[in-house]
CSV table of C-alpha atoms in Angstrom, one decimal:
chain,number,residue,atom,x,y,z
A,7,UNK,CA,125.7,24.8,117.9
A,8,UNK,CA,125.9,25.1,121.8
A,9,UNK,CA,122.8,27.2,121.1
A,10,UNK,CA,121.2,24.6,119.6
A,11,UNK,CA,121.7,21.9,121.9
A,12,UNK,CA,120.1,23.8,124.9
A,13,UNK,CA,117.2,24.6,122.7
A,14,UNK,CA,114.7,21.9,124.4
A,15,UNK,CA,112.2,22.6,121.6
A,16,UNK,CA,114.2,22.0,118.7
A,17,UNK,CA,116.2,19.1,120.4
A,18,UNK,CA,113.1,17.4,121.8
A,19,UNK,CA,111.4,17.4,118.3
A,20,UNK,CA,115.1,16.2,116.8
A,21,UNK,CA,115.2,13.3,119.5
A,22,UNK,CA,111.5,12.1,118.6
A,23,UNK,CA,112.4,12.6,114.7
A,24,UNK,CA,115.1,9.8,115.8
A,25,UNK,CA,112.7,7.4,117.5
A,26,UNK,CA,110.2,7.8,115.1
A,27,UNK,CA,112.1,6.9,112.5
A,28,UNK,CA,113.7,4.1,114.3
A,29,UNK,CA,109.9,2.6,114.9
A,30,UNK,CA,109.8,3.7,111.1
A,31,UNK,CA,112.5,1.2,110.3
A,32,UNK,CA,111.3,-1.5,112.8
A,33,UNK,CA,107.8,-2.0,111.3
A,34,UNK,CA,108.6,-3.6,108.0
A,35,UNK,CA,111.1,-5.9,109.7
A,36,UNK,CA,108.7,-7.0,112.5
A,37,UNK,CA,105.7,-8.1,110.0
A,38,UNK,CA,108.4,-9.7,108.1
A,39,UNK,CA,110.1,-11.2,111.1
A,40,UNK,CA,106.3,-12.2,112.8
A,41,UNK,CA,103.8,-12.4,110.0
A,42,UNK,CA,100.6,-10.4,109.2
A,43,UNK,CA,98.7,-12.0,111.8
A,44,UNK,CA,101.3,-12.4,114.3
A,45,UNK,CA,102.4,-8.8,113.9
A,46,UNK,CA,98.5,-7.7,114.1
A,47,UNK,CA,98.4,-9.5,117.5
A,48,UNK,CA,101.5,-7.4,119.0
A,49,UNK,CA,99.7,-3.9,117.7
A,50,UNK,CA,96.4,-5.2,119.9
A,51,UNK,CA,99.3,-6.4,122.6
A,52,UNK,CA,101.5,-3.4,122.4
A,53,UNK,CA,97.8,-0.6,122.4
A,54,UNK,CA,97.0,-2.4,125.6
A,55,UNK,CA,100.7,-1.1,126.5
A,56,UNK,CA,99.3,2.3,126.4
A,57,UNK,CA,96.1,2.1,128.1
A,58,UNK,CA,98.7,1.0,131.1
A,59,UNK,CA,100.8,3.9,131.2
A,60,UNK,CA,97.9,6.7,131.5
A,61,UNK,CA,96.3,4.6,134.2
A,62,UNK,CA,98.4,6.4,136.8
A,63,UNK,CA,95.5,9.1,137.6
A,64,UNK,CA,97.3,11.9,136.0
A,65,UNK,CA,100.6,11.9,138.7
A,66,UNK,CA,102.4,12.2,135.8
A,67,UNK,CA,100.1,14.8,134.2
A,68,UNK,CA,100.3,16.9,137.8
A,69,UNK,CA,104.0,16.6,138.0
A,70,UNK,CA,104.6,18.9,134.7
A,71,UNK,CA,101.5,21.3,136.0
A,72,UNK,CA,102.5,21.3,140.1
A,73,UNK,CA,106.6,21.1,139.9
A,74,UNK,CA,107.0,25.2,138.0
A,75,UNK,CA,104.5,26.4,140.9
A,76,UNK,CA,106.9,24.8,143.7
A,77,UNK,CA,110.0,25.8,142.0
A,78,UNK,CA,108.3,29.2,141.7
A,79,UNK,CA,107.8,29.8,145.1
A,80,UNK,CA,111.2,27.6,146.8
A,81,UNK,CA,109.3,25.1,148.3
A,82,UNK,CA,112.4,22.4,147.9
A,83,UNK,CA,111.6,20.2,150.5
A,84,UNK,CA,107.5,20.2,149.8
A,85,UNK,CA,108.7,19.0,146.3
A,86,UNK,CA,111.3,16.1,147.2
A,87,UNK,CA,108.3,15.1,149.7
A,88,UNK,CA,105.9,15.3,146.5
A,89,UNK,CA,108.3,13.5,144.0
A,90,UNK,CA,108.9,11.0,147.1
A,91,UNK,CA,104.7,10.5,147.4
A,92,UNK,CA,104.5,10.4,143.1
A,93,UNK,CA,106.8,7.2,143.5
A,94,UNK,CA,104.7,5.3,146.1
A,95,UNK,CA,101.5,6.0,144.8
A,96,UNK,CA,102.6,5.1,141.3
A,97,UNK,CA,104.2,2.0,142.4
A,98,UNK,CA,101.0,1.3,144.3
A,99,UNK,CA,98.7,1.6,141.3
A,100,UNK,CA,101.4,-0.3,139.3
A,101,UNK,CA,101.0,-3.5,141.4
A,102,UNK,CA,96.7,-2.8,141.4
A,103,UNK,CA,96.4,-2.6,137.7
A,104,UNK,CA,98.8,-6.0,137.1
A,105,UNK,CA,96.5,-7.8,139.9
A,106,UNK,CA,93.5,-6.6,137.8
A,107,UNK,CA,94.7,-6.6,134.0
A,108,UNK,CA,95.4,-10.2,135.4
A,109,UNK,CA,92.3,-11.6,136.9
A,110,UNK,CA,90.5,-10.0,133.5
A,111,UNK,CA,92.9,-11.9,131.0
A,112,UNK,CA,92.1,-14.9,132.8
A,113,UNK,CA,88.5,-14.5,132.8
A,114,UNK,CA,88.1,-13.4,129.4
A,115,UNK,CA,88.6,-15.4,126.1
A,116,UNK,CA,90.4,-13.2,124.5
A,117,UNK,CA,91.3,-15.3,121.3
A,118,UNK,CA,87.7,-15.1,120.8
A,119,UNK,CA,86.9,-11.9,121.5
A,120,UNK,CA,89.8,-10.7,119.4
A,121,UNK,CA,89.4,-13.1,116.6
A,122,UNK,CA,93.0,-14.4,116.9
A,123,UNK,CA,92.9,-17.3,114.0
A,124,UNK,CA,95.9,-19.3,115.4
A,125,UNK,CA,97.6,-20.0,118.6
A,126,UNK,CA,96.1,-21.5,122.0
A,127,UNK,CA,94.4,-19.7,124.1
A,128,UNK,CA,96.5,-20.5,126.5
A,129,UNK,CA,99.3,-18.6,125.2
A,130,UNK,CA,97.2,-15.4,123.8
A,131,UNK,CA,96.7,-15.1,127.7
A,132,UNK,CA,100.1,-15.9,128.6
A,133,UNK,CA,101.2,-13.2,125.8
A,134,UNK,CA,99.0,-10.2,127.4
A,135,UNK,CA,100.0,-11.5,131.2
A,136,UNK,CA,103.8,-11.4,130.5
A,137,UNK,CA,103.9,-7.4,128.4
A,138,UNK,CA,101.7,-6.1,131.5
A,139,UNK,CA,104.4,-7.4,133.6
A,140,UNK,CA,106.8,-5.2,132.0
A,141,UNK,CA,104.3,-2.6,131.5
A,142,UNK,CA,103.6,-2.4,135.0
A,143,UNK,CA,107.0,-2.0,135.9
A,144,UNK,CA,108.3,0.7,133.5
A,145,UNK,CA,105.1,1.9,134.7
A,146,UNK,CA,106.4,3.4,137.5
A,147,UNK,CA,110.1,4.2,135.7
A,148,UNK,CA,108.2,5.9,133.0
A,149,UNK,CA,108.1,9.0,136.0
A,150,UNK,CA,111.2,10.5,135.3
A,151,UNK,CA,109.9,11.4,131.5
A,152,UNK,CA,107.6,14.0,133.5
A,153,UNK,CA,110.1,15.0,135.6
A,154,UNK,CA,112.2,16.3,132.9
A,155,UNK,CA,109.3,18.2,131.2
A,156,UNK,CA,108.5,19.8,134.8
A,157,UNK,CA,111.9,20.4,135.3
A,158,UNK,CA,111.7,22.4,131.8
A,159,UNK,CA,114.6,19.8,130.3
A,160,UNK,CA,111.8,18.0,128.4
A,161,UNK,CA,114.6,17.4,125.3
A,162,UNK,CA,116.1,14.4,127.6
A,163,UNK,CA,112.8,13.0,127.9
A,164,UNK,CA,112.7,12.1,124.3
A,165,UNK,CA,116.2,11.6,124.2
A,166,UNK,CA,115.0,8.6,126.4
A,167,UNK,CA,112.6,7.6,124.1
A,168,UNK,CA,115.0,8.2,120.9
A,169,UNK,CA,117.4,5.7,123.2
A,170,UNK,CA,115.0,3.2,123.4
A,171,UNK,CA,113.8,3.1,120.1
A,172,UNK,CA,117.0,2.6,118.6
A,173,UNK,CA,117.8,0.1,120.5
A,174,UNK,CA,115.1,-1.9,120.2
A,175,UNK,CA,115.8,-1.6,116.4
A,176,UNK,CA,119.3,-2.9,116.8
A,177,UNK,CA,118.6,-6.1,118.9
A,178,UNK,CA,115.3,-7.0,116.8
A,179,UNK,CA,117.7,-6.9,113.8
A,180,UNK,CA,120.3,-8.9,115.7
A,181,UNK,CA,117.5,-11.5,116.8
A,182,UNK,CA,116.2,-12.1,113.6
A,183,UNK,CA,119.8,-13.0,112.1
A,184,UNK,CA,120.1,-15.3,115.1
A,185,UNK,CA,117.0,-16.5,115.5
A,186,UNK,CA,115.2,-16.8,112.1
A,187,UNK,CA,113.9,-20.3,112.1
A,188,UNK,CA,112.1,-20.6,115.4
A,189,UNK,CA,108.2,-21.1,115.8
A,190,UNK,CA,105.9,-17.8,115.8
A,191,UNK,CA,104.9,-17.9,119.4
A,192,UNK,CA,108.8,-18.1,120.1
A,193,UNK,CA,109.1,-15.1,118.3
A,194,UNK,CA,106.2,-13.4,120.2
A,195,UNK,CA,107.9,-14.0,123.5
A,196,UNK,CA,111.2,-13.2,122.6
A,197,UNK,CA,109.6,-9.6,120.8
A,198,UNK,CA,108.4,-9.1,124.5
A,199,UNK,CA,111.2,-9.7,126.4
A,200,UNK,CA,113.2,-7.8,124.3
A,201,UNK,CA,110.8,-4.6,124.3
A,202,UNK,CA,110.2,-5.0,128.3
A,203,UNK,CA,113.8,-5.5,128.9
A,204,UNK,CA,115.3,-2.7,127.1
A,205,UNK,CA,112.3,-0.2,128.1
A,206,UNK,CA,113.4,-1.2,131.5
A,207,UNK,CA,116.9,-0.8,131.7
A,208,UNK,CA,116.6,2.7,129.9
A,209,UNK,CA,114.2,3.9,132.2
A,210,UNK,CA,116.5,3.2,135.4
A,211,UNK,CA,119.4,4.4,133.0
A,212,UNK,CA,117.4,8.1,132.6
A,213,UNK,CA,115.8,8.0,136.4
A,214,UNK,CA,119.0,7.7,138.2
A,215,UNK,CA,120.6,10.2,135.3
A,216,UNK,CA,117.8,13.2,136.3
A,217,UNK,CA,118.4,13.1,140.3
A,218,UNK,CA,121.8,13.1,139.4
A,219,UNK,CA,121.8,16.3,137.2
A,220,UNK,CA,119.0,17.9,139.2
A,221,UNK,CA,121.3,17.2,142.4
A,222,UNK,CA,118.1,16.1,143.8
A,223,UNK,CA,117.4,13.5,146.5
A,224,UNK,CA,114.3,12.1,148.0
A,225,UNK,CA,115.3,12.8,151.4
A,226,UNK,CA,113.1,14.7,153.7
A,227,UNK,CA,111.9,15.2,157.0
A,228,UNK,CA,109.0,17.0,155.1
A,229,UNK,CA,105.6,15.1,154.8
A,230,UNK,CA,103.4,16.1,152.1
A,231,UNK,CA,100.2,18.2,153.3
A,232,UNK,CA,97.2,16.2,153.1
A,233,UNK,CA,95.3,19.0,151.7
A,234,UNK,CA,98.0,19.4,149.3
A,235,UNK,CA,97.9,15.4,148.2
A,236,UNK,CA,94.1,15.8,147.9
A,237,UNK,CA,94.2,19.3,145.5
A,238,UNK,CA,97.3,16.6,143.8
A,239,UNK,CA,94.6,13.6,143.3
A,240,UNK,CA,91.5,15.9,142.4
A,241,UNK,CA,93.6,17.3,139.5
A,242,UNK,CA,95.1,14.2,138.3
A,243,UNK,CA,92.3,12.1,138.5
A,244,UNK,CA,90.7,15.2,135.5
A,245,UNK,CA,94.2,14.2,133.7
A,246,UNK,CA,93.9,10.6,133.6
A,247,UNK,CA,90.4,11.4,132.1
A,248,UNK,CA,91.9,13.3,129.7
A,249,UNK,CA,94.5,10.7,129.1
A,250,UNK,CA,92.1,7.5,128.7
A,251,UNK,CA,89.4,9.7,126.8
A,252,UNK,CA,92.4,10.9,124.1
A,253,UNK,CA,93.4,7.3,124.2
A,254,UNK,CA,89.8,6.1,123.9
A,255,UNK,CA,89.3,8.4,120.8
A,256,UNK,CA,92.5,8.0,118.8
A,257,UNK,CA,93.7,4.3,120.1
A,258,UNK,CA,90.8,2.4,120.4
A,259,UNK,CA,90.5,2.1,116.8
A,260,UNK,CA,92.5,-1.0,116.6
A,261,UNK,CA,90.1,-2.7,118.6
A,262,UNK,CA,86.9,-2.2,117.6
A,263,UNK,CA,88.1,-3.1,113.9
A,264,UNK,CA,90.0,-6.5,114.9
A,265,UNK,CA,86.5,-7.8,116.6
A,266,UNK,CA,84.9,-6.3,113.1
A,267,UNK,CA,87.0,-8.0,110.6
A,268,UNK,CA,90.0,-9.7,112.9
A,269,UNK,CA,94.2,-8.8,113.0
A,270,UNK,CA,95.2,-9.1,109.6
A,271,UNK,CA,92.8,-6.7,108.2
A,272,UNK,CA,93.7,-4.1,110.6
A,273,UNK,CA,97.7,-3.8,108.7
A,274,UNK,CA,96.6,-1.5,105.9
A,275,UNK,CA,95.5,0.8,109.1
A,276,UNK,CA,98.1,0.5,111.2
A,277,UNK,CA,100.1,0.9,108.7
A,278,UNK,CA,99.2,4.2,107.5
A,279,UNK,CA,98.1,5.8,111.2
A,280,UNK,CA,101.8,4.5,111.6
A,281,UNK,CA,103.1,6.8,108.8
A,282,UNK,CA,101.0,10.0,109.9
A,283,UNK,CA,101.9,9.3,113.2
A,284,UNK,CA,105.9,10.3,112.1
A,285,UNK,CA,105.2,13.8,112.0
A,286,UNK,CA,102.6,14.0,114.7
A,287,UNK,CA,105.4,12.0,117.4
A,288,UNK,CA,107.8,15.1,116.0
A,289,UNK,CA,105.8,18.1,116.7
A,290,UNK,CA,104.2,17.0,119.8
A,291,UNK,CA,107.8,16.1,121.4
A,292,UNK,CA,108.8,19.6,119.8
A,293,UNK,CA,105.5,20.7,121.6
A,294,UNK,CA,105.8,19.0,124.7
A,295,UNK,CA,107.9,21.3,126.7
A,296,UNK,CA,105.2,24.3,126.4
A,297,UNK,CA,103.2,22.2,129.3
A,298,UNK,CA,105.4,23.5,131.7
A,299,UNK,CA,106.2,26.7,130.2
A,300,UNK,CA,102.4,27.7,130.0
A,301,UNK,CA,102.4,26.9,133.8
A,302,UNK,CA,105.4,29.1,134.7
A,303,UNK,CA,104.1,32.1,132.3
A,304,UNK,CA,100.3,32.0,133.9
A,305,UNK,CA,101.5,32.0,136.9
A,306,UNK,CA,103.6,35.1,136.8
A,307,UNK,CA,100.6,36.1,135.1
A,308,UNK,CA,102.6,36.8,131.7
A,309,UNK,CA,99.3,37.8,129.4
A,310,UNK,CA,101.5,38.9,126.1
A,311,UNK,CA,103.8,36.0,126.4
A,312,UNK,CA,100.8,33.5,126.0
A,313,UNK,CA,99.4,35.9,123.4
A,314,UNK,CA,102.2,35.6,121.2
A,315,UNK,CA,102.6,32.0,121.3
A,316,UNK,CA,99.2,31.6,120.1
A,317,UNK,CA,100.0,34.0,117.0
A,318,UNK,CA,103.3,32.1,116.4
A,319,UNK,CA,101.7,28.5,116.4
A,320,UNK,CA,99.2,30.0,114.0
A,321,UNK,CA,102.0,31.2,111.6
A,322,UNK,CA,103.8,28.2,112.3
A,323,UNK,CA,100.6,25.9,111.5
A,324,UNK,CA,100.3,27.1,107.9
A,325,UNK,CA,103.9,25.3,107.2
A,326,UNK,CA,102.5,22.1,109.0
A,327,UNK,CA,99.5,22.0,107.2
A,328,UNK,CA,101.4,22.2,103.6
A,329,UNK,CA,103.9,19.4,105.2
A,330,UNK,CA,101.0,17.4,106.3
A,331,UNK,CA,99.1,18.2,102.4
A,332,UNK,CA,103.2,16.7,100.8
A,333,UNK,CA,103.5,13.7,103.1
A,334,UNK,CA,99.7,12.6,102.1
A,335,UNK,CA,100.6,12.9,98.4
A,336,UNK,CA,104.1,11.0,98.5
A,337,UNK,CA,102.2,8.3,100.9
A,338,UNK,CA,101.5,5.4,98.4
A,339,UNK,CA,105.2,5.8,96.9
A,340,UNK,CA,107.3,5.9,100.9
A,341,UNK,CA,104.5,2.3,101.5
A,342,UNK,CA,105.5,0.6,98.5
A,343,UNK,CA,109.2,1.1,99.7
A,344,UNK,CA,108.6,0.9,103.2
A,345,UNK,CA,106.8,-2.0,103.1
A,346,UNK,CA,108.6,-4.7,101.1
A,347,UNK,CA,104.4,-7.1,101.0
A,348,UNK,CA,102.1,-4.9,98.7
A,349,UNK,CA,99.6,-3.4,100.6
A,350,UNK,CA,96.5,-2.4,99.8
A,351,UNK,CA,95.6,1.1,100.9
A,352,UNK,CA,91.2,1.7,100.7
A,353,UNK,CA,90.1,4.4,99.0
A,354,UNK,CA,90.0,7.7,101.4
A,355,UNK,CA,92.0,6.2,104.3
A,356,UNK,CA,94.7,8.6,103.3
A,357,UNK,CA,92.7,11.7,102.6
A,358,UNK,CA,90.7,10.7,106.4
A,359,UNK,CA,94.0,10.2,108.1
A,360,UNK,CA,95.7,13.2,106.7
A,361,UNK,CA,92.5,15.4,108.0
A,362,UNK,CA,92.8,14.0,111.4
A,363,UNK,CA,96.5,14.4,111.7
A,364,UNK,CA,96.2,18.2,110.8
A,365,UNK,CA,93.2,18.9,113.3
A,366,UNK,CA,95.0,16.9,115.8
A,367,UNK,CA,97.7,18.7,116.1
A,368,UNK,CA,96.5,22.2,115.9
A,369,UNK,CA,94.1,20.9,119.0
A,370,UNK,CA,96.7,19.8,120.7
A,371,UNK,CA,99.0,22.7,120.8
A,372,UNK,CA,95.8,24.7,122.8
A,373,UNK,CA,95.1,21.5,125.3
A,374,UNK,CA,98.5,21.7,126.2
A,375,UNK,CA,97.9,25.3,127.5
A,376,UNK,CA,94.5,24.1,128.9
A,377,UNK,CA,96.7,21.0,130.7
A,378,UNK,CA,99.5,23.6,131.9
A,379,UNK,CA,97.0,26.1,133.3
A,380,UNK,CA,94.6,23.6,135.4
A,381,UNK,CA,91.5,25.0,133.5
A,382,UNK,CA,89.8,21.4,132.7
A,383,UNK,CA,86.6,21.3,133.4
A,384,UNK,CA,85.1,22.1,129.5
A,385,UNK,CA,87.7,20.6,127.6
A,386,UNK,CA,86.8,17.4,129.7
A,387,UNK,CA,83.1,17.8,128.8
A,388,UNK,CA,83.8,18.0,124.9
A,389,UNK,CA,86.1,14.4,125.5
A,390,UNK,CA,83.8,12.5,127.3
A,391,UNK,CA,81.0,13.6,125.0
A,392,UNK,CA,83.4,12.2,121.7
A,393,UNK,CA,84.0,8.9,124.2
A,394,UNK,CA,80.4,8.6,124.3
A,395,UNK,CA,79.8,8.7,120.5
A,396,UNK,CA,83.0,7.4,119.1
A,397,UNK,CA,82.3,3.5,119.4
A,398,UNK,CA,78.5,3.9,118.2
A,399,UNK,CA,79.3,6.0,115.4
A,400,UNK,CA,82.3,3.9,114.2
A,401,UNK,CA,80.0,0.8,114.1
A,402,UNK,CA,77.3,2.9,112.4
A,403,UNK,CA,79.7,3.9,109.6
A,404,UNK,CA,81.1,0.2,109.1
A,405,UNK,CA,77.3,-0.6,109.0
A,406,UNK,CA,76.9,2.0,106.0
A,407,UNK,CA,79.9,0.0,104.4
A,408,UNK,CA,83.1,2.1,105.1
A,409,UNK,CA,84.9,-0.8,106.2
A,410,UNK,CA,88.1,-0.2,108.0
A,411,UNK,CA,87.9,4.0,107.2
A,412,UNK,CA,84.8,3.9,109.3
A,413,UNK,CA,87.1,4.3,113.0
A,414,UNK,CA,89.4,7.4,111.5
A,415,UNK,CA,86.5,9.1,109.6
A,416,UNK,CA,83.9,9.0,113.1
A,417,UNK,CA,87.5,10.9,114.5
A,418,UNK,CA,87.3,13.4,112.1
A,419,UNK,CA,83.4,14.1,112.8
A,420,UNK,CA,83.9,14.6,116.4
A,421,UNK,CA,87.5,16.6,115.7
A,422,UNK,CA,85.3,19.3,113.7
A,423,UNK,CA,83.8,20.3,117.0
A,424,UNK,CA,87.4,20.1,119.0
A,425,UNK,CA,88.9,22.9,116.3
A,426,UNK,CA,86.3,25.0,116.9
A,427,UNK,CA,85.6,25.2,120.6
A,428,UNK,CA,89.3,24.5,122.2
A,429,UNK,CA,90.6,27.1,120.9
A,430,UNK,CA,88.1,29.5,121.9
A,431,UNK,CA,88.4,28.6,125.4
A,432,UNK,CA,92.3,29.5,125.1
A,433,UNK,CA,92.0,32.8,123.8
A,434,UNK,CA,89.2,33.7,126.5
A,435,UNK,CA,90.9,32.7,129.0
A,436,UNK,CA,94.3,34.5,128.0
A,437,UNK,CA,92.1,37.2,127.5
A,438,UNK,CA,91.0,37.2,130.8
A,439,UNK,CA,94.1,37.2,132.4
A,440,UNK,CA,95.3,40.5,134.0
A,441,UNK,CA,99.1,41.5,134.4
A,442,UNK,CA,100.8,41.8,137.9
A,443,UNK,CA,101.0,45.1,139.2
């Protein structure tokens, strides 16, 4: 058991099995709670959540790639002076971003552009104002989650998450017993302070808890090297493309169908992506941890050690892909219990989202090696490329008449390229790689 619990893999993907199925738990009761079109608005509310935390220009990214390398080679005070420059600049960007996220929701009508059928807009823009205020500030608490993964303790990151999760599930339950009667842009705002406030209060929790395991400190009579910052920025600012592109491909779905056909039709989607997105929050929390790991192992130059994971991931994969295959199958049957409204699934969103979900995750297991190792450059090429087409082809296939299986099935098309070139680049590169003498 003791065994067990130090395993950062297994715990990590335990820990996400228990947030995941706490945001499992807490979708049903928030479209009960809110309403179709009031719980569509928070999806486009809480997706904007997301764009906020990868606008950090990959600090967070660099931590888990730059952190093994100083630990490698003792640089102690070089890295408190790092963590201590990864704070400012984050808290720097944190207070940019709210300044600018807040001029453009005051110039821009988005009940309009959103096709929000009810409430002022007046308090759509009071809504998105008030959720990047809490953003912005676990923003900069949302560090220490990278700090654990750099650290090579990524299980307490998800722990974190796990925490939060659950309880956000337990006060949204509490709230609607208290507070079941009040108006629907009550209920908004209270959603919002309740997910802000408990996000925040875990994140502090979990900061202060890593310096104080770590026996780490941000004093230092060390300043960071400017070279050193600049090598830092050049190499995040490749993650945060990374980061917006992914989110660009695989997030901005929401989006481009609520301007199509408006909130409530996007449920059926978010709905299922919701379900697929259960496994994928597992293995990629089971997955995290590698970041680092592939980092430490190409640095000591640890050829046969990469090797191997590559072969176990591929044995591994065939188990996923029947898992993925069973969950697809039982899909219709967990919905109708899951979801207490009937919900009408289209034809092929399943069998779209399924094939996504399985090419997703093989791809991800190699970018993470591509992320750990620095090696960017053509992996960023083949994102911005799929940036480029994802928006025109999406509208071309809802022009065809896919309707709402138009945004996952242009993924898929672009994903078909992913599988077959990342990879490749992973297994020349290891290839490459010669041994320390």
């Amino acid at each position: 058991m003791k065994k067990l619990l130090n395993n950062h893999l297994i715990m990590s993907g335990l820990y996400k099995g228990v947030s995941g199925l706490s945001l499992f738990i807490s979708i049903p009761i928030l479209i009960g709670y809110l309403g179709d079109v009031d719980y569509g608005l928070w999806v486009l509310v809480f997706a904007l959540f997301q764009w906020v935390l990868l606008m950090d220009f990959g600090l967070a990214s660099v931590l888990k790639t730059k952190i093994p390398v100083l630990i490698h080679e003792s640089k102690t005070d070089l890295l408190k002076s790092y963590l201590k420059s990864t704070y400012k600049l984050t808290a720097y960007i944190a207070i940019f971003l709210f300044l600018c996220f807040a001029i453009l929701i005051y110039l821009t009508d988005l009940k309009s552009l959103l096709k929000i059928p009810v409430h002022s807009s007046s308090f759509v823009k009071k809504l998105f104002l008030l959720n990047m205020f809490f953003f912005c500030i676990n923003f900069i608490l949302n560090v220490h989650k990278s700090l654990f993964v750099a650290f090579l303790k990524g299980k307490y990151a998800e722990q974190s998450i796990a925490v939060n999760q659950f309880l956000f599930l337990g006060f949204l339950i509490l709230f609607c017993f208290l507070f079941p009667e009040i108006n629907t842009e009550k209920k908004l705002l209270l959603i919002t302070l309740l997910n802000g406030s408990v996000c925040f209060l875990v994140n502090i929790g979990y900061t202060f808890f890593f310096f104080i395991k770590e026996k780490l400190n941000l004093t230092t009579e060390v300043k960071t090297p400017r070279e050193f910052l600049k090598e830092i920025i050049a190499l995040g600012s490749k993650y945060m493309i990374i980061q917006i592109g992914l989110l660009f491909v695989f997030s901005s779905d929401n989006y481009i169908l609520s301007s199509v056909f408006g909130p409530k039709d996007i449920v059926p989607y978010e709905i299922v992506s919701k379900y697929f997105q259960f496994p994928i929050m597992i293995l990629f929390a089971t997955l995290s941890p590698l970041w680092s790991m592939f980092a430490k192992n190409y640095i000591e130059r640890k050829k046969d050690v990469l090797l191997a994971s590559f072969r176990k991931f591929n044995i591994y994969f065939i188990f996923i892909f029947l898992f993925i295959v069973f969950i697809s199958f039982i899909c219709p049957f967990i919905v109708s219990i899951w979801i207490k409204d009937k919900v009408s699934i289209p034809d092929g969103l399943l069998f779209f989202t399924a094939s996504v979900t399985i090419l997703r995750i093989y791809t991800t297991f190699y970018t993470f090696f591509l992320n750990g190792i620095g090696k960017l450059n053509k992996y960023i090429i083949l994102l911005l490329i799929s940036v480029i087409l994802k928006i025109p082809l999406s509208y071309y296939l809802i022009k065809l008449g896919y309707g709402i299986n138009s945004v996952i099935l242009s993924t898929l098309l672009l994903m078909i390229f992913w599988i077959l070139l990342i990879p490749y680049e992973c297994y020349k590169i290891a290839y490459k790689l010669k041994p320390n003498e």
